[in-house]
């Protein structure tokens, strides 16, 4: 009789899901969380995608501002260089010599002379190389 009582206890335990195994409600309960987990995973992917887009747009804005800053600094440096070159005095004879010998325009000869601080020899050497 004690053996029959043990069997009854096991049968009672299975429907409650504590005896592990089978085709009872325990198997169905495991499927429901999967459905919910799937939806949560989908929502997480959508959220991640939206966050990545926000990060990419902020990175783009940051990159554009860095590029803009760099260009403005380069432009400012170029203007400063032009001001310095404009201060260099050059002789008319030197300018004409370079124009005639190298057969270049007045602007190119003047630029070369100014870059070499009015030194005719250095300007000619640079133009021949």
Backbone as numpy.savetxt, mean C-alpha at the origin, in Angstrom:
# Nx Ny Nz CAx CAy CAz Cx Cy Cz
-32.64 -60.41 37.88 -33.43 -59.22 37.88 -32.59 -57.96 37.88
-31.49 -58.02 38.48 -30.63 -56.86 38.51 -30.15 -56.53 37.12
-30.00 -57.53 36.27 -29.55 -57.30 34.91 -30.61 -56.59 34.12
-31.87 -56.92 34.33 -32.94 -56.22 33.62 -33.01 -54.76 34.05
-32.78 -54.46 35.28 -32.79 -53.08 35.78 -31.68 -52.26 35.13
-30.56 -52.88 34.91 -29.45 -52.18 34.27 -29.80 -51.81 32.85
-30.50 -52.71 32.16 -30.90 -52.46 30.79 -31.88 -51.32 30.74
-32.79 -51.27 31.64 -33.77 -50.20 31.66 -33.08 -48.86 31.91
-32.10 -48.84 32.74 -31.38 -47.60 33.02 -30.65 -47.12 31.77
-30.08 -48.05 31.05 -29.39 -47.67 29.83 -30.36 -47.13 28.79
-31.52 -47.72 28.67 -32.52 -47.26 27.72 -33.03 -45.88 28.10
-33.20 -45.66 29.37 -33.66 -44.36 29.80 -32.58 -43.29 29.56
-31.36 -43.69 29.66 -30.27 -42.75 29.50 -30.10 -42.33 28.04
-30.36 -43.20 27.07 -30.18 -42.87 25.67 -31.06 -41.74 25.18
-32.36 -41.72 25.44 -33.18 -40.61 24.96 -32.73 -39.26 25.53
-32.15 -39.23 26.70 -31.68 -37.97 27.27 -30.36 -37.55 26.66
-29.70 -38.42 25.92 -28.45 -38.07 25.25 -27.23 -38.31 26.10
-27.38 -38.89 27.31 -26.22 -39.08 28.16 -25.51 -40.39 27.88
-26.12 -41.31 27.15 -25.51 -42.61 26.90 -24.75 -42.62 25.59
-24.59 -41.59 24.92 -23.76 -41.47 23.73 -24.19 -42.34 22.58
-23.95 -41.93 21.43 -24.14 -42.84 20.33 -25.32 -42.51 19.48
-25.98 -43.14 19.03 -27.12 -43.52 18.29 -27.80 -42.50 17.43
-28.98 -42.89 17.10 -29.79 -42.09 16.19 -30.74 -41.19 16.95
-30.57 -41.05 18.24 -31.50 -40.30 19.06 -31.38 -38.81 18.83
-31.94 -38.04 19.73 -31.97 -36.58 19.63 -30.57 -35.99 19.70
-29.63 -36.69 20.29 -28.26 -36.21 20.40 -27.66 -35.95 19.03
-27.92 -36.76 18.04 -27.41 -36.58 16.69 -28.02 -35.36 16.03
-29.29 -35.11 16.22 -29.97 -33.96 15.61 -29.51 -32.66 16.26
-29.23 -32.68 17.53 -28.80 -31.48 18.23 -27.44 -31.01 17.71
-26.62 -31.94 17.26 -25.30 -31.57 16.75 -25.42 -30.88 15.40
-26.48 -31.17 14.63 -26.64 -30.55 13.31 -27.05 -29.08 13.41
-27.87 -28.72 14.35 -28.36 -27.35 14.47 -27.24 -26.33 14.69
-26.33 -26.60 15.60 -25.26 -25.62 15.76 -24.43 -25.44 14.49
-24.29 -26.51 13.68 -23.54 -26.36 12.45 -24.20 -25.34 11.54
-25.51 -25.38 11.44 -26.23 -24.41 10.62 -25.99 -23.00 11.14
-26.06 -22.85 12.42 -25.85 -21.52 13.01 -24.39 -21.09 12.89
-23.49 -22.02 13.06 -22.08 -21.70 12.89 -21.79 -21.26 11.46
-22.43 -21.91 10.52 -22.24 -21.56 9.11 -22.68 -20.12 8.86
-23.82 -19.74 9.38 -24.31 -18.37 9.22 -23.40 -17.37 9.89
-22.90 -17.74 11.05 -21.98 -16.85 11.77 -20.68 -16.71 10.99
-20.23 -17.80 10.39 -19.00 -17.75 9.59 -19.19 -16.86 8.37
-20.36 -16.98 7.73 -20.66 -16.13 6.57 -20.68 -14.66 6.98
-21.32 -14.38 8.09 -21.37 -13.00 8.59 -19.98 -12.49 8.91
-19.16 -13.35 9.48 -17.78 -12.97 9.81 -17.00 -12.65 8.54
-17.20 -13.45 7.48 -16.51 -13.19 6.22 -16.95 -11.85 5.62
-18.23 -11.56 5.69 -18.74 -10.29 5.16 -18.15 -9.13 5.96
-18.11 -9.28 7.27 -17.55 -8.24 8.13 -16.07 -8.05 7.84
-15.35 -9.16 7.68 -13.93 -9.08 7.36 -13.72 -8.37 6.03
-14.55 -8.69 5.04 -14.44 -8.07 3.72 -14.65 -6.56 3.83
-15.68 -6.16 4.57 -15.95 -4.73 4.73 -14.80 -4.04 5.45
-14.24 -4.67 6.45 -13.12 -4.08 7.18 -11.89 -3.96 6.28
-11.64 -4.97 5.45 -10.50 -4.91 4.53 -10.67 -3.76 3.55
-11.89 -3.55 3.06 -12.15 -2.45 2.14 -11.88 -1.11 2.82
-12.31 -0.98 4.05 -12.07 0.26 4.79 -10.57 0.49 4.97
-9.85 -0.56 5.31 -8.41 -0.45 5.52 -7.73 -0.08 4.21
-8.14 -0.72 3.12 -7.54 -0.43 1.82 -7.81 1.02 1.42
-9.02 1.51 1.67 -9.31 2.89 1.28 -8.52 3.87 2.14
-8.35 3.56 3.42 -7.57 4.46 4.27 -6.09 4.39 3.88
-5.62 3.19 3.49 -4.24 3.07 3.02 -4.04 3.85 1.73
-5.04 3.82 0.86 -4.96 4.56 -0.40 -4.90 6.06 -0.12
-5.74 6.52 0.79 -5.74 7.94 1.13 -4.38 8.34 1.73
-3.83 7.50 2.58 -2.54 7.77 3.18 -1.45 7.81 2.12
-1.48 6.85 1.21 -0.48 6.79 0.14 -0.59 8.03 -0.75
-1.81 8.43 -1.07 -2.00 9.61 -1.92 -1.47 10.87 -1.23
-1.70 10.98 0.07 -1.19 12.16 0.77 0.33 12.15 0.84
0.93 10.96 1.00 2.39 10.86 1.02 2.96 11.24 -0.33
2.33 10.76 -1.40 2.78 11.10 -2.75 2.64 12.60 -2.99
1.51 13.16 -2.58 1.29 14.59 -2.74 2.33 15.41 -1.98
2.63 14.98 -0.75 3.65 15.67 0.04 5.02 15.58 -0.62
5.35 14.40 -1.14 6.64 14.21 -1.79 6.74 15.10 -3.03
5.68 15.14 -3.81 5.70 15.96 -5.02 5.84 17.44 -4.68
5.15 17.88 -3.65 5.25 19.29 -3.29 6.66 19.61 -2.78
7.27 18.68 -2.05 8.65 18.90 -1.59 9.61 18.93 -2.76
9.41 18.02 -3.73 10.27 18.00 -4.91 10.12 19.28 -5.72
8.88 19.73 -5.84 8.62 20.95 -6.60 9.23 22.16 -5.89
9.13 22.19 -4.58 9.73 23.28 -3.83 11.25 23.28 -3.96
11.85 22.08 -3.90 13.30 21.97 -4.04 13.73 22.41 -5.44
12.94 22.06 -6.44 13.25 22.46 -7.81 13.19 23.98 -7.96
12.20 24.60 -7.35 12.09 26.06 -7.41 13.27 26.72 -6.71
13.69 26.16 -5.58 14.85 26.69 -4.86 16.11 26.57 -5.72
16.25 25.44 -6.39 17.41 25.23 -7.27 17.42 26.25 -8.41
16.25 26.49 -9.00 16.14 27.47 -10.09 16.50 28.88 -9.60
16.10 29.22 -8.37 16.45 30.53 -7.80 17.95 30.65 -7.62
18.58 29.57 -7.15 20.03 29.59 -6.97 20.75 29.73 -8.31
20.26 29.01 -9.33 20.89 29.09 -10.65 20.70 30.48 -11.26
19.58 31.11 -10.98 19.32 32.43 -11.53 20.28 33.47 -10.94
20.78 33.21 -9.76 21.70 34.15 -9.11 23.11 34.09 -9.70
23.44 33.00 -10.37 24.79 32.84 -10.94 24.94 33.79 -12.11
26.04 34.54 -12.08 26.31 35.46 -13.19 27.16 34.76 -14.25
26.79 34.98 -15.49 27.55 34.39 -16.59 27.92 35.50 -17.56
29.02 35.28 -18.24 29.49 36.29 -19.20 28.87 36.01 -20.56
28.58 37.08 -21.26 27.98 36.98 -22.58 28.92 36.26 -23.55
30.22 36.54 -23.43 31.20 35.91 -24.30 31.25 34.39 -24.09
31.17 33.98 -22.82 31.18 32.55 -22.51 29.94 31.86 -23.09
28.82 32.53 -22.96 27.56 31.98 -23.48 27.64 31.81 -25.00
28.14 32.83 -25.68 28.25 32.77 -27.15 29.26 31.72 -27.59
30.35 31.57 -26.84 31.35 30.56 -27.15 30.74 29.16 -27.11
30.01 28.88 -26.04 29.40 27.55 -25.90 28.35 27.34 -26.99
27.55 28.35 -27.27 26.51 28.23 -28.31 27.15 27.93 -29.67
28.23 28.62 -30.02 28.88 28.43 -31.32 29.64 27.12 -31.41
30.38 26.79 -30.38 31.21 25.59 -30.41 30.38 24.30 -30.34
29.38 24.30 -29.50 28.58 23.08 -29.30 27.35 23.04 -30.20
27.06 24.15 -30.86 25.89 24.28 -31.72 24.60 23.88 -30.98
24.39 24.54 -29.84 23.19 24.30 -29.04 22.45 25.61 -28.85
21.24 25.51 -28.36 20.42 26.72 -28.17 20.97 27.58 -27.05
20.52 28.81 -27.05 20.95 29.77 -26.03 20.54 29.28 -24.64
19.31 28.75 -24.51 18.81 28.29 -23.21 19.64 27.13 -22.68
20.00 26.18 -23.56 20.80 25.03 -23.12 22.20 25.47 -22.70
22.79 26.39 -23.45 24.13 26.88 -23.12 24.09 27.64 -21.80
23.08 28.46 -21.62 22.95 29.24 -20.39 22.75 28.32 -19.19
21.91 27.32 -19.36 21.64 26.36 -18.27 22.94 25.66 -17.86
23.68 25.21 -18.84 24.93 24.50 -18.56 25.92 25.40 -17.83
26.03 26.63 -18.28 26.94 27.57 -17.60 26.49 27.83 -16.16
25.20 28.03 -15.96 24.69 28.30 -14.61 24.89 27.10 -13.68
24.70 25.89 -14.20 24.89 24.69 -13.38 26.34 24.52 -12.95
27.26 25.06 -13.76 28.68 24.95 -13.43 29.24 26.26 -12.90
28.37 27.08 -12.38 28.73 28.35 -11.72 29.55 29.26 -12.62
29.24 29.25 -13.91 29.91 30.15 -14.85 31.24 29.64 -15.35
31.65 28.45 -14.98 32.93 27.87 -15.41 32.75 27.28 -16.81
33.37 27.93 -17.80 33.21 27.55 -19.20 33.79 26.15 -19.46
34.95 25.86 -18.89 35.62 24.59 -19.15 34.76 23.42 -18.65
34.26 23.51 -17.43 33.42 22.45 -16.88 32.13 22.28 -17.68
31.53 23.40 -18.10 30.31 23.35 -18.89 30.57 22.65 -20.22
31.69 22.97 -20.87 32.03 22.33 -22.15 32.31 20.84 -21.98
33.03 20.49 -20.93 33.33 19.08 -20.67 32.03 18.28 -20.48
31.12 18.84 -19.70 29.85 18.16 -19.45 29.03 18.02 -20.73
29.04 19.04 -21.55 28.27 18.99 -22.80 28.86 18.01 -23.81
30.16 17.79 -23.75 30.78 16.85 -24.70 30.61 15.41 -24.26
30.37 15.18 -23.00 30.21 13.80 -22.49 28.83 13.30 -22.67
